[in-house]
XYZ file of N, CA and C in Angstrom:
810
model
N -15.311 -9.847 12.699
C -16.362 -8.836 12.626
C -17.680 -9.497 12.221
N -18.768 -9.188 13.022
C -20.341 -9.525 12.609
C -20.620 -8.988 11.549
N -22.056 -9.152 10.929
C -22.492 -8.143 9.871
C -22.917 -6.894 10.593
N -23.712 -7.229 11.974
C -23.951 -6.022 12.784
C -22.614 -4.875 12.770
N -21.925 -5.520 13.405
C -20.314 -4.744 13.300
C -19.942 -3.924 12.091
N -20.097 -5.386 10.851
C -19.724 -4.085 10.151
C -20.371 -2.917 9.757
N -21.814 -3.296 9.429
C -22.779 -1.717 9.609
C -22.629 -0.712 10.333
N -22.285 -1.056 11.417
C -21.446 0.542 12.978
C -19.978 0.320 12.312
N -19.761 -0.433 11.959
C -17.764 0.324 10.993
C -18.047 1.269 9.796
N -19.318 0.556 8.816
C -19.094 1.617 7.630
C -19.691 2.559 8.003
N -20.948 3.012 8.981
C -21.707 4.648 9.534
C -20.301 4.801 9.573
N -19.788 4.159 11.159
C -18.531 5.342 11.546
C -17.628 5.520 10.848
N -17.529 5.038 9.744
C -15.922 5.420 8.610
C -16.551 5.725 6.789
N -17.755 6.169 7.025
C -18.732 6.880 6.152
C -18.107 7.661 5.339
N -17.151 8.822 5.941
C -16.528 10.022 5.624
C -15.311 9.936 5.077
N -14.462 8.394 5.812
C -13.393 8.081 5.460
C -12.931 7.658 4.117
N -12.887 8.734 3.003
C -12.774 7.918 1.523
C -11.144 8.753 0.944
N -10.384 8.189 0.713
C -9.714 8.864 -0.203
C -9.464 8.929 -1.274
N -9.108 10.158 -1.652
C -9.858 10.708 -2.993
C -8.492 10.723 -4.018
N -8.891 9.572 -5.336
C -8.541 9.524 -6.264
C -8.925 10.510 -7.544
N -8.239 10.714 -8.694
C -8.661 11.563 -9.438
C -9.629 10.769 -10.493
N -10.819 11.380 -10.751
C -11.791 10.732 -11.302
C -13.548 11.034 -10.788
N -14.568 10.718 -11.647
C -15.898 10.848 -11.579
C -15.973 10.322 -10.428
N -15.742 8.724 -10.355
C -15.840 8.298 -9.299
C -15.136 8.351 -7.290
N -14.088 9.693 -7.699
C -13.469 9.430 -6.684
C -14.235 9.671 -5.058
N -13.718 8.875 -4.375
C -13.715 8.777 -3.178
C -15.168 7.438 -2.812
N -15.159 6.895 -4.116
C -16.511 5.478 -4.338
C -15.785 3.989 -3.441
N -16.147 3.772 -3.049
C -16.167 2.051 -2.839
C -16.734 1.237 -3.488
N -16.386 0.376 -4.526
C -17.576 -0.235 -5.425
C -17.057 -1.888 -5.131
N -17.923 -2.811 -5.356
C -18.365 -4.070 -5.588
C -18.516 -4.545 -6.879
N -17.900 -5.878 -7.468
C -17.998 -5.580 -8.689
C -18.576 -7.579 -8.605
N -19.765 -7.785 -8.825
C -19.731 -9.631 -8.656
C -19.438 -9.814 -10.206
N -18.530 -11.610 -9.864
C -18.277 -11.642 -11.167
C -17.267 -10.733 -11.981
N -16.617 -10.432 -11.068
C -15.219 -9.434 -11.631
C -13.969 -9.621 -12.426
N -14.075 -10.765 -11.428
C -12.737 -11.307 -12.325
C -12.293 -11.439 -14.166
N -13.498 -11.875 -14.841
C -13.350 -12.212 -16.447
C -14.472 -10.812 -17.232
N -14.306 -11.179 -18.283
C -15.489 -10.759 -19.054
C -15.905 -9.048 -19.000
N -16.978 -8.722 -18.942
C -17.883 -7.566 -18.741
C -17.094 -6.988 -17.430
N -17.341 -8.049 -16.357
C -17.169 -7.824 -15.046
C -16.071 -6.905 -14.957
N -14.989 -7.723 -14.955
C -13.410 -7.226 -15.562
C -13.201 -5.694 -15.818
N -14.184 -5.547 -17.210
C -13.760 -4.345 -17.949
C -14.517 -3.375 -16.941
N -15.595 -3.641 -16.541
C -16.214 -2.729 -15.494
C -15.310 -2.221 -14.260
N -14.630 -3.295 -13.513
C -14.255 -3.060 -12.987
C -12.767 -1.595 -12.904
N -12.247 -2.421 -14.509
C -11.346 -1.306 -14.847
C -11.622 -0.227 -14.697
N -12.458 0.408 -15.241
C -13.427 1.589 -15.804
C -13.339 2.356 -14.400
N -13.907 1.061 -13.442
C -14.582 2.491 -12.032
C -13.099 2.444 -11.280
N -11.717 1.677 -11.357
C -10.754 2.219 -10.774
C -10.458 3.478 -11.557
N -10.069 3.426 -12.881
C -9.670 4.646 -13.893
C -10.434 5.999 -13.100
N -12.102 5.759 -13.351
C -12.483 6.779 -12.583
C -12.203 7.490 -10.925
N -11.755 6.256 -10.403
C -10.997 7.031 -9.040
C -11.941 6.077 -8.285
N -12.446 4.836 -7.813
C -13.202 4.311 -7.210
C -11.879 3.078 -6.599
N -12.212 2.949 -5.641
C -11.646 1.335 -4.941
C -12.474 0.152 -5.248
N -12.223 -0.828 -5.770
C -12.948 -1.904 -6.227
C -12.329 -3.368 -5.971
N -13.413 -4.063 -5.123
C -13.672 -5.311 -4.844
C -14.067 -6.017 -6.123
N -13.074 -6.828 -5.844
C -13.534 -8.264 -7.015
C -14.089 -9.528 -6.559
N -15.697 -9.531 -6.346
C -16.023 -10.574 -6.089
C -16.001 -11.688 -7.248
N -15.734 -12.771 -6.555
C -15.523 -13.796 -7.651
C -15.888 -15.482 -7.361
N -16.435 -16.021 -7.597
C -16.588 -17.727 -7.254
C -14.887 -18.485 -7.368
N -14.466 -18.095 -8.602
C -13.082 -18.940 -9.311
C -12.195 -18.113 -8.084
N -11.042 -18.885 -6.792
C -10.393 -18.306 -6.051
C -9.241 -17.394 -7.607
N -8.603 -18.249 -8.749
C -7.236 -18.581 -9.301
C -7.601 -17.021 -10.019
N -9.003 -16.774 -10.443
C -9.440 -15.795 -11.532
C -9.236 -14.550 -10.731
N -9.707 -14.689 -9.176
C -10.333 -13.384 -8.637
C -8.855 -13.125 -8.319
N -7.933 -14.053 -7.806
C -6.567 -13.102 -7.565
C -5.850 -12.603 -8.776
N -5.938 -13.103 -9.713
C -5.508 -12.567 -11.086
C -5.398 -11.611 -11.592
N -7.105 -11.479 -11.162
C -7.758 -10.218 -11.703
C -7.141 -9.161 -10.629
N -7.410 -9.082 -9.714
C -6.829 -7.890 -8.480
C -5.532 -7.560 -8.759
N -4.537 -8.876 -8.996
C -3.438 -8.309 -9.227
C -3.311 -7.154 -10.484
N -3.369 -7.541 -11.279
C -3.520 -6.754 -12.421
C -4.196 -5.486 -12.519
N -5.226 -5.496 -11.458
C -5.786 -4.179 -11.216
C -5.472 -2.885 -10.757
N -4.486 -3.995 -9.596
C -3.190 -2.882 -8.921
C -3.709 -2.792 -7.573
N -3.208 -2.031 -6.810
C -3.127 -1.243 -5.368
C -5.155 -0.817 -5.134
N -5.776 -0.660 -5.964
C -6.605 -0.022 -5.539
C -7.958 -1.018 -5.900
N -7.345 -2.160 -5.746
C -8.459 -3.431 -5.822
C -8.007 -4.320 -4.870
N -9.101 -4.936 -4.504
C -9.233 -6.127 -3.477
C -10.153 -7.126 -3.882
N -9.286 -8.876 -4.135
C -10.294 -9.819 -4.520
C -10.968 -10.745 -2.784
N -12.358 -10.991 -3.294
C -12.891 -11.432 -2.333
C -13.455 -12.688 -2.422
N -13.113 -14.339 -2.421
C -14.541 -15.094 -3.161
C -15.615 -14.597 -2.379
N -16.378 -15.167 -3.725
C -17.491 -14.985 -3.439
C -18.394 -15.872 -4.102
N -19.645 -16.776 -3.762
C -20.320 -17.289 -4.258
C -21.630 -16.561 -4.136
N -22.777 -16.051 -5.114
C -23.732 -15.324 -4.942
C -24.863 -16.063 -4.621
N -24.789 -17.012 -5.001
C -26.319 -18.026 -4.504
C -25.894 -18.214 -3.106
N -24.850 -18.499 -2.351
C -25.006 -18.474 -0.935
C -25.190 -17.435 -0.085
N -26.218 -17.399 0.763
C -26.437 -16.651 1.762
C -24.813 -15.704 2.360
N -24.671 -16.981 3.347
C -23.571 -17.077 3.866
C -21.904 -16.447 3.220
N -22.140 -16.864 1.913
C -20.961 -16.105 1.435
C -21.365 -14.808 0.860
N -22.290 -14.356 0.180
C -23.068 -13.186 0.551
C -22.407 -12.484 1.478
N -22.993 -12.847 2.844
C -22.664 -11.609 3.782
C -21.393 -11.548 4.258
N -20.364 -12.520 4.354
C -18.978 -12.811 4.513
C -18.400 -11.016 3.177
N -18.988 -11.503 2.164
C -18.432 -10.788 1.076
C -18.485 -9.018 1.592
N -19.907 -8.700 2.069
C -19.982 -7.298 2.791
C -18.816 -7.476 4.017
N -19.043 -8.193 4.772
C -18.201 -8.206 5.939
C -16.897 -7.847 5.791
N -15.811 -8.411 4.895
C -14.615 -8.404 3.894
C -14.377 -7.269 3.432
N -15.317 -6.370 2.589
C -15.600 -5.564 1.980
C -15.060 -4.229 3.370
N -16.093 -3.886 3.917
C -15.913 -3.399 5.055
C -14.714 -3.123 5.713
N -13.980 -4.409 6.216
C -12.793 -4.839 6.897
C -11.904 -3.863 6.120
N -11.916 -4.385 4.572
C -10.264 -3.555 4.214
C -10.874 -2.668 3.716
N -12.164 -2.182 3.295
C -11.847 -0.574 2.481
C -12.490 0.231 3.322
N -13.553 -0.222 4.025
C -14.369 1.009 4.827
C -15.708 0.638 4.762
N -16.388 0.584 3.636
C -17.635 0.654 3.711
C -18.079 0.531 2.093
N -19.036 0.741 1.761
C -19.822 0.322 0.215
C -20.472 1.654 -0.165
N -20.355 2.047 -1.490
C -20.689 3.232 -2.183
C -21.638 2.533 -3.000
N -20.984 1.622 -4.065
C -21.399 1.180 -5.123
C -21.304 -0.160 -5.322
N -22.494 -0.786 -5.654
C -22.597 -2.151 -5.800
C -23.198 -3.048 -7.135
N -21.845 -3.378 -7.477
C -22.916 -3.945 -9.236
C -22.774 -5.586 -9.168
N -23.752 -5.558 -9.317
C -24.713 -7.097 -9.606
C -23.946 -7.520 -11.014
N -23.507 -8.077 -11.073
C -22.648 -8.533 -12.820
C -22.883 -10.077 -12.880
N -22.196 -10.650 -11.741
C -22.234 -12.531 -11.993
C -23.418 -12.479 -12.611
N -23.288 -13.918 -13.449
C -24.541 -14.486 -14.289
C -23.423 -15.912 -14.451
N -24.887 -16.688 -14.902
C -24.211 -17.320 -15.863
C -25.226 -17.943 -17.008
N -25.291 -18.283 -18.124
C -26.140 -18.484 -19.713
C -26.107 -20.140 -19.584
N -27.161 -20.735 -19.785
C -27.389 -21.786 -20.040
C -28.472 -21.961 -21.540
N -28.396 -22.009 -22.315
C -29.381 -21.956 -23.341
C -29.501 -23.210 -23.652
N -31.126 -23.554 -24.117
C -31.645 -24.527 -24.621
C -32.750 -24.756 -24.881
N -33.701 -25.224 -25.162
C -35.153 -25.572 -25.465
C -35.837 -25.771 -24.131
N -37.084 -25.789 -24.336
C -37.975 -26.586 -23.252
C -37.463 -28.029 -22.921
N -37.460 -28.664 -24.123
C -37.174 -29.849 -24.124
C -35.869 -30.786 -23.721
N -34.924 -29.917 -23.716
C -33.645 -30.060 -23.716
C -33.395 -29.237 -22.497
N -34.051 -28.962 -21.762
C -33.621 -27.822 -20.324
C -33.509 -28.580 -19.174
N -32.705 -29.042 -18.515
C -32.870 -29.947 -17.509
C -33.584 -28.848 -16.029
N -34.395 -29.482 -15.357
C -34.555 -28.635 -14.170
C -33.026 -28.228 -13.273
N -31.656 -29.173 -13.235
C -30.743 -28.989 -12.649
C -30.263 -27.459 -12.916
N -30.247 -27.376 -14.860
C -29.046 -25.987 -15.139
C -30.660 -24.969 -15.286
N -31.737 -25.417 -15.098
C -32.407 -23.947 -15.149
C -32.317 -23.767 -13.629
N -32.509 -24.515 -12.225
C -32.042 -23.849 -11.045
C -31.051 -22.907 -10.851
N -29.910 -23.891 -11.448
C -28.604 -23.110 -11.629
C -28.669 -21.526 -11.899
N -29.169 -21.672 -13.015
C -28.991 -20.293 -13.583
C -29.999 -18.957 -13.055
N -31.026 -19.848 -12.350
C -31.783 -18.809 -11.563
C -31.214 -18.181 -10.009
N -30.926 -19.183 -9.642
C -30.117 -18.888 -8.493
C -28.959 -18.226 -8.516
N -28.316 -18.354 -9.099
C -27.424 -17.095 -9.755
C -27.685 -15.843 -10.238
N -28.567 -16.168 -11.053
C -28.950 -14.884 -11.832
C -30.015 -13.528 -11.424
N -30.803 -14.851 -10.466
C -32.432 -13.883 -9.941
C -31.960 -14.251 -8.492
N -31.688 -15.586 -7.950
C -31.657 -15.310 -6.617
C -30.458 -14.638 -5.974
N -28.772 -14.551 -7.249
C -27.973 -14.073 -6.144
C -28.389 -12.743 -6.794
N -29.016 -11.553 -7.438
C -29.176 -10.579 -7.264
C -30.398 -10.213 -5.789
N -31.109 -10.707 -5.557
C -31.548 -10.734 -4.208
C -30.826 -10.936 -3.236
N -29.915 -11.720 -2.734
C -29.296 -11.638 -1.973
C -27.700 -10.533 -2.303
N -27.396 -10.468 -2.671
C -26.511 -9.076 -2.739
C -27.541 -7.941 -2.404
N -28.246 -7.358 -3.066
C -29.115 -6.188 -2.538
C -29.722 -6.450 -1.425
N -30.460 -7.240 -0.854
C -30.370 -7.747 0.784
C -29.735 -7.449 1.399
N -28.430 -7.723 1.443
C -26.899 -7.965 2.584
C -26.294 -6.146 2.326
N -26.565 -5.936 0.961
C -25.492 -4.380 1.146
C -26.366 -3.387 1.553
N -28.278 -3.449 0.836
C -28.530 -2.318 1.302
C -28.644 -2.033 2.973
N -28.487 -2.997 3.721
C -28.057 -3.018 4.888
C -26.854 -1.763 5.602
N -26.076 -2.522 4.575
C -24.916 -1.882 4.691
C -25.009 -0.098 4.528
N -25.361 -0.082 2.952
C -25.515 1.310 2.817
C -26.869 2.304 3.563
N -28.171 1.504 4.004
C -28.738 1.972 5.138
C -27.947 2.955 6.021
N -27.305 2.021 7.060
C -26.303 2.314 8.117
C -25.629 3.411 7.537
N -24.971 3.200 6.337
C -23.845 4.752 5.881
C -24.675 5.898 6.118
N -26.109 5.890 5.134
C -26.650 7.038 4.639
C -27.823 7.459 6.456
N -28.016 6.529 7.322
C -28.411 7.195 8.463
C -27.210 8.191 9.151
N -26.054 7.465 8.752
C -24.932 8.934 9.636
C -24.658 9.787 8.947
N -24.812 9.493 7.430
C -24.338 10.998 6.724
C -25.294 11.101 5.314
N -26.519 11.894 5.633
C -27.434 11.933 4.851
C -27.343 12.775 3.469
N -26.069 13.193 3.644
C -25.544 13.827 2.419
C -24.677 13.036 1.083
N -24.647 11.673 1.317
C -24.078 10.828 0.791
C -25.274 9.858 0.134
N -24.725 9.669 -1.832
C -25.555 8.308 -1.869
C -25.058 7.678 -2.325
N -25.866 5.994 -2.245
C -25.324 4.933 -2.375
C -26.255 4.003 -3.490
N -25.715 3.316 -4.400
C -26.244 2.929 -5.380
C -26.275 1.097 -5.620
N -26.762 0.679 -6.286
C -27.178 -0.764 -6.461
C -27.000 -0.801 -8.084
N -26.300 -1.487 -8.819
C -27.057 -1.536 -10.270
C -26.711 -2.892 -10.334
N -27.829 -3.199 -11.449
C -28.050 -5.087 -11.803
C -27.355 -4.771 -13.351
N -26.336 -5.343 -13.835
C -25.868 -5.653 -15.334
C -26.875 -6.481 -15.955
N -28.009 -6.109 -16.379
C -29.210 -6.777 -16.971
C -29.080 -7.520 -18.676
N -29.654 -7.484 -19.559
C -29.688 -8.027 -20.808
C -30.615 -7.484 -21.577
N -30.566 -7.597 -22.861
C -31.908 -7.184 -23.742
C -33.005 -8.497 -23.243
N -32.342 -9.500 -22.807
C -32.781 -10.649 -23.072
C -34.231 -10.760 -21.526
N -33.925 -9.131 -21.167
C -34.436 -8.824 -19.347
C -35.392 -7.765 -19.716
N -35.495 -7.435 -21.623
C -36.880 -6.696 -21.678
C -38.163 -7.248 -22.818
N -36.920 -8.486 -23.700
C -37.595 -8.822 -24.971
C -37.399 -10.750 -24.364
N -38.177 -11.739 -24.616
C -38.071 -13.113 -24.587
C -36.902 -13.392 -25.336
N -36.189 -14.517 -25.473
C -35.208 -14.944 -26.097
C -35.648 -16.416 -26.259
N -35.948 -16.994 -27.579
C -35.947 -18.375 -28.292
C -34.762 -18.985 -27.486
N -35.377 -20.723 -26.901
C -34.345 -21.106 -26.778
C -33.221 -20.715 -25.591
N -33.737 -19.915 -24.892
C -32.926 -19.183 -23.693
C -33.720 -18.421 -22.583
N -35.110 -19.324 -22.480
C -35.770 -18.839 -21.431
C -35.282 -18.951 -19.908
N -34.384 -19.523 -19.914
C -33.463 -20.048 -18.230
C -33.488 -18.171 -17.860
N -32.380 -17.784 -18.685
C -32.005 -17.182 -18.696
C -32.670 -15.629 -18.870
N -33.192 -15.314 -19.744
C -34.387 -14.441 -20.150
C -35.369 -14.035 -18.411
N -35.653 -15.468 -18.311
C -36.373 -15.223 -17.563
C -35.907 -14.504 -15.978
N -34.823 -15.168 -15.953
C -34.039 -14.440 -14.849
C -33.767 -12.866 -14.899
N -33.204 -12.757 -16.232
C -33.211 -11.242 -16.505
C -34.547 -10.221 -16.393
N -35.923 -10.833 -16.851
C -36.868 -10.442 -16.261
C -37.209 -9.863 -15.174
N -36.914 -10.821 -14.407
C -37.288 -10.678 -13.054
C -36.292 -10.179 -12.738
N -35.079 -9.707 -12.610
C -34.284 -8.710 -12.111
C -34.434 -7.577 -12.542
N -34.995 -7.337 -13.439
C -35.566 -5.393 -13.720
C -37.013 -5.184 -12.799
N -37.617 -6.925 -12.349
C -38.675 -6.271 -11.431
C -38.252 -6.335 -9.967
N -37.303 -6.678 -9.642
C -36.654 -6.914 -9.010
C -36.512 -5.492 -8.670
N -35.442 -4.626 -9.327
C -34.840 -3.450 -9.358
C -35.785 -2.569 -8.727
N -36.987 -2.792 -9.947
C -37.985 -1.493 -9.634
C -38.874 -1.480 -8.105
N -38.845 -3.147 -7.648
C -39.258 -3.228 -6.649
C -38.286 -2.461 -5.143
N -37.100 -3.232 -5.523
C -36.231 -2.563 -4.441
C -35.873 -0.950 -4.440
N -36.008 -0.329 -5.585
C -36.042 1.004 -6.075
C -37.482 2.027 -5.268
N -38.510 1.080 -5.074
C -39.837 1.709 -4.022
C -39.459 1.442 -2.594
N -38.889 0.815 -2.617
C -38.391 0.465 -1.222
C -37.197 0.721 -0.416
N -36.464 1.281 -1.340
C -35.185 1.831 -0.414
C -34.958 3.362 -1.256
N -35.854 3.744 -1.918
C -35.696 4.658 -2.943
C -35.428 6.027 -1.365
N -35.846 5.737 -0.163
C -35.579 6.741 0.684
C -34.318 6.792 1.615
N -33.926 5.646 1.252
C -32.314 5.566 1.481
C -31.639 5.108 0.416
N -31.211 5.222 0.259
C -30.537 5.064 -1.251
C -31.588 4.113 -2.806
N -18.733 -13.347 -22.578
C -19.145 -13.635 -23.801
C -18.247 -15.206 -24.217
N -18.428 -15.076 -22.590
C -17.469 -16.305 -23.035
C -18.378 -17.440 -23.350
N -18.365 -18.229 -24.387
C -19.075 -19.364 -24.380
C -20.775 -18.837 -24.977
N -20.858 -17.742 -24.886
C -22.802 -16.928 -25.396
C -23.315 -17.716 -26.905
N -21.721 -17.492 -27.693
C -22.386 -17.454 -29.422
C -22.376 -19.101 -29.692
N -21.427 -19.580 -28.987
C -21.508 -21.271 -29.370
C -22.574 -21.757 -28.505
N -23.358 -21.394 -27.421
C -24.613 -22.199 -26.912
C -25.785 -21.357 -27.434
N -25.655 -20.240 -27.980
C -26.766 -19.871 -28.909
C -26.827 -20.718 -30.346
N -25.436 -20.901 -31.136
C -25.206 -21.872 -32.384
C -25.920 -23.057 -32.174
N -25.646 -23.857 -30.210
C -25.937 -25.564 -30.427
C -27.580 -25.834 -29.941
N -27.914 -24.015 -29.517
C -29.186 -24.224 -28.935
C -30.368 -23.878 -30.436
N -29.706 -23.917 -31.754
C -30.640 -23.392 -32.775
C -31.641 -21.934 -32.411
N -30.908 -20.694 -32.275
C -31.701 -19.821 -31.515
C -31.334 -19.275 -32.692
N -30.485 -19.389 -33.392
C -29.877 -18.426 -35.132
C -30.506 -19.398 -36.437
N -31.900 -19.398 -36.844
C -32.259 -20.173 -38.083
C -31.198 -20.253 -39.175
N -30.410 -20.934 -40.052
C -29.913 -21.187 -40.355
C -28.034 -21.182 -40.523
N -27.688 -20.954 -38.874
C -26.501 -20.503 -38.852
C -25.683 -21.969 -39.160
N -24.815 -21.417 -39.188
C -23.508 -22.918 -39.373
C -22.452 -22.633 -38.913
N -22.490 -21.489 -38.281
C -21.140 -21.425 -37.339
C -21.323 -20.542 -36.254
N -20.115 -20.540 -35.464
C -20.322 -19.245 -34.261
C -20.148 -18.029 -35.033
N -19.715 -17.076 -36.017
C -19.136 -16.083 -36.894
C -20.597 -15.907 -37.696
N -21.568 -17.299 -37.862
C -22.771 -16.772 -38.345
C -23.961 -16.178 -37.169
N -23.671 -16.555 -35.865
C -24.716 -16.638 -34.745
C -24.264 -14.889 -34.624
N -22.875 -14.612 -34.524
C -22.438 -13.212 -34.268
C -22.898 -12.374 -35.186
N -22.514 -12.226 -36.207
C -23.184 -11.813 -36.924
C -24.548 -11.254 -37.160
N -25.342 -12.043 -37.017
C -27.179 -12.192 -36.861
C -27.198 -11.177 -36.053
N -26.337 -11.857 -34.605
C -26.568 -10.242 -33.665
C -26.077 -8.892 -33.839
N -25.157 -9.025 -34.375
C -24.410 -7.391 -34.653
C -25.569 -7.024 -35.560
N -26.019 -7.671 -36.641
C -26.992 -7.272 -37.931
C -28.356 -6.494 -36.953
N -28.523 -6.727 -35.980
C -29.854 -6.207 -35.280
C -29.521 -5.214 -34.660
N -28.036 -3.904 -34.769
C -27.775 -3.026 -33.981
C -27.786 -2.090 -35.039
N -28.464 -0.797 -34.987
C -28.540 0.149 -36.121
C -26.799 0.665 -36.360
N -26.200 0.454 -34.855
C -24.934 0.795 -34.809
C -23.758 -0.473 -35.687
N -24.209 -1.380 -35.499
C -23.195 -2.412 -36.292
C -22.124 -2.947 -35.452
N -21.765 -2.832 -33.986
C -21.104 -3.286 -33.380
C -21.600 -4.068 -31.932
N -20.631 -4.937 -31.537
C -20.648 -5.543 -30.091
C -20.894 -4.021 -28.909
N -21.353 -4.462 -27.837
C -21.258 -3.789 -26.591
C -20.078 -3.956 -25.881
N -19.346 -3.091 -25.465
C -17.914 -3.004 -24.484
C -18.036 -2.786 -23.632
N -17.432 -3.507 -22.201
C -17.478 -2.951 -20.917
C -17.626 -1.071 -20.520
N -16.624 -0.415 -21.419
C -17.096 0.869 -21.163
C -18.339 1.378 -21.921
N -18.765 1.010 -22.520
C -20.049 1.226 -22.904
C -21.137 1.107 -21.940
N -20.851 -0.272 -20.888
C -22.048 -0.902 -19.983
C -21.302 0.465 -18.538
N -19.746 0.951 -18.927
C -19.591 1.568 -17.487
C -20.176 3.233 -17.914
N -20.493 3.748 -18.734
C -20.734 4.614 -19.215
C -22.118 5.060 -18.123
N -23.255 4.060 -18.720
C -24.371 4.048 -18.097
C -24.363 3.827 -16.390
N -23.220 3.129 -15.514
C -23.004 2.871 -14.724
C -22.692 4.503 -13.990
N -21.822 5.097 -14.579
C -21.661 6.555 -14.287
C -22.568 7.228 -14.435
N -23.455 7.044 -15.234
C -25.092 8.326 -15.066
C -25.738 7.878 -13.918
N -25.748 5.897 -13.568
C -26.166 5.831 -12.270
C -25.885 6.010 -11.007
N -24.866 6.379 -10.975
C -23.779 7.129 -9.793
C -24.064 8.353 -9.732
N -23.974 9.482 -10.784
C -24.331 10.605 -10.559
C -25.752 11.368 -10.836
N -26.629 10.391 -10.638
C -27.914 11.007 -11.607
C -28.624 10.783 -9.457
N -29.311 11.648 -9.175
C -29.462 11.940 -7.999
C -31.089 12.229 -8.291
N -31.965 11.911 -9.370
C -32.940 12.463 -9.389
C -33.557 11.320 -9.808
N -33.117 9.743 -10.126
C -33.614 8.231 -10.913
C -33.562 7.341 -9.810
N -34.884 6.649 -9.776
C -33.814 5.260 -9.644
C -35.386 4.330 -10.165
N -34.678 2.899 -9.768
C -35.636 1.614 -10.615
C -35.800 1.870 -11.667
N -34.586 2.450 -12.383
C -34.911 2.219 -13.794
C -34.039 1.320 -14.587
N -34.529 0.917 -15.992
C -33.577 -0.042 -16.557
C -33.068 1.017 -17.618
N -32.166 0.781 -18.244
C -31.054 1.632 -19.145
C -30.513 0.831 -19.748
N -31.282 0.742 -21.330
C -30.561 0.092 -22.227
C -29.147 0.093 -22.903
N -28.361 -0.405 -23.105
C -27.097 -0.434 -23.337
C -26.904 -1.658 -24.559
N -27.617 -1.727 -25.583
C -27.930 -2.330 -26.479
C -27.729 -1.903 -28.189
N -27.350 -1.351 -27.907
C -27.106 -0.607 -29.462
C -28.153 -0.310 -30.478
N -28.939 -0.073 -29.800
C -30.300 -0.039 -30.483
C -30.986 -0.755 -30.749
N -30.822 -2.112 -30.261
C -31.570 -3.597 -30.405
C -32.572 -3.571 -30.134
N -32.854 -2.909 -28.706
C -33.636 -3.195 -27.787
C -34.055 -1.238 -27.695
N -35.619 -1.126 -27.741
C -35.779 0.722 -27.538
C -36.691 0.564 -26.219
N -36.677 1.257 -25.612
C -38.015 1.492 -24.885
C -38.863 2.401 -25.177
N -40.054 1.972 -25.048
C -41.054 3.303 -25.853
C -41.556 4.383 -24.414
């Protein structure tokens, strides 16, 4: 199947959803970066709700892991997000076994922290291209996709969300790779949000510890800490916490380009 192809498969099988019990039922969702972490728990969340979910993933060993465990109503896909090419393979795939794309969350990342000085140009590419360029290319390749759905059945919508950071509204010491990527994916958002708005922890606290971003920490348990201390709430963020907000963006029919903090009060918008 082409990418052309699959755009005339998901119009013509638009309608074709079956319906699980849940908020989400009768969704097709995309989950990059599925396999571990955030991704993972997200992913859980929108099967529970009644959604079919793709596990895109770079690691082949992680993404079948993860599917298995997910059960019957997941499908792993690699996926690398900085490539074009595997990009659109990933819609194409997508297509093939479930039908077509409802919902698409941007999750892969990956954290490189360090100084100016200590930043090699190699891992700040890295992490941009991942972070800022494969969210461009995923929203590229699907809103394609969901175009095509919502021209045959204009009663249907289709959604995009980026898993962003505090670190994507406030600078972060020591972790501008990263920061900065998150940046630019909320302008990112709001940009693609004017433009299609008419069709639709692993490893964090020990490279924050070795990157000195915690003034006087001495361990990973002190770097954690520091951060929980900046939540009026007193706790970590949980995948259902980040799927919570994911569900107002599914059913909220009156938003879009917006960012939605999920921060525990770290981070406010005025």
């Amino acid at each position: 199947m082409t990418f052309e192809e699959a755009k005339q498969y998901a119009a013509a099988h638009v309608a074709d959803r079956p319906a699980f019990p849940g908020r989400l039922s009768g969704k097709i969702a995309v989950v990059t970066g599925g396999a571990q972490g955030f991704g993972f728990g997200i992913a859980q969340a929108l099967i529970r709700e009644g959604a079919q979910v793709v596990i895109a993933n770079r690691g082949e060993k992680q993404g079948l892991a993860a599917s298995e465990q997910l059960g019957e109503n997941s499908f792993f896909i690699q996926c690398d997000v900085s490539d074009p090419a595997s990009v659109e393979q990933l819609m194409i795939k997508t297509v093939e076994h479930f039908g077509g794309i409802d919902l698409f969350i941007s999750n892969a990342g990956v954290l490189k922290a360090g100084s100016l000085h200590d930043m090699t140009p190699e891992n700040f590419e890295q992490v941009t291209k991942i972070n800022y360029n494969g969210y461009f290319l995923c929203a590229k390749y699907v809103s394609e996709i969901m175009k095509a759905e919502f021209e045959a059945n204009t009663e249907r919508w289709f959604d995009i969300v980026q898993i962003n950071s505090k670190s994507g509204l406030v600078g972060s010491k020591a972790n501008f790779a990263y920061a900065g990527g998150k940046f630019g994916g909320i302008g990112l958002t709001q940009s693609f949000a004017l433009e299609l708005v008419s069709d639709p922890e692993k490893g964090l606290f020990v490279q924050y510890l070795n990157a000195g971003k915690v003034p006087g920490a001495k361990t990973v348990e002190d770097v954690k800490e520091y951060y929980l201390s900046k939540s009026p709430i007193k706790r970590g963020c949980t995948p259902d916490d980040v799927a919570k907000a994911i569900f107002y963006c599914v059913e909220q029919t009156f938003e879009t380009g917006q960012a939605i903090p999920v921060t525990g009060g770290q981070t406010m918008l005025n």
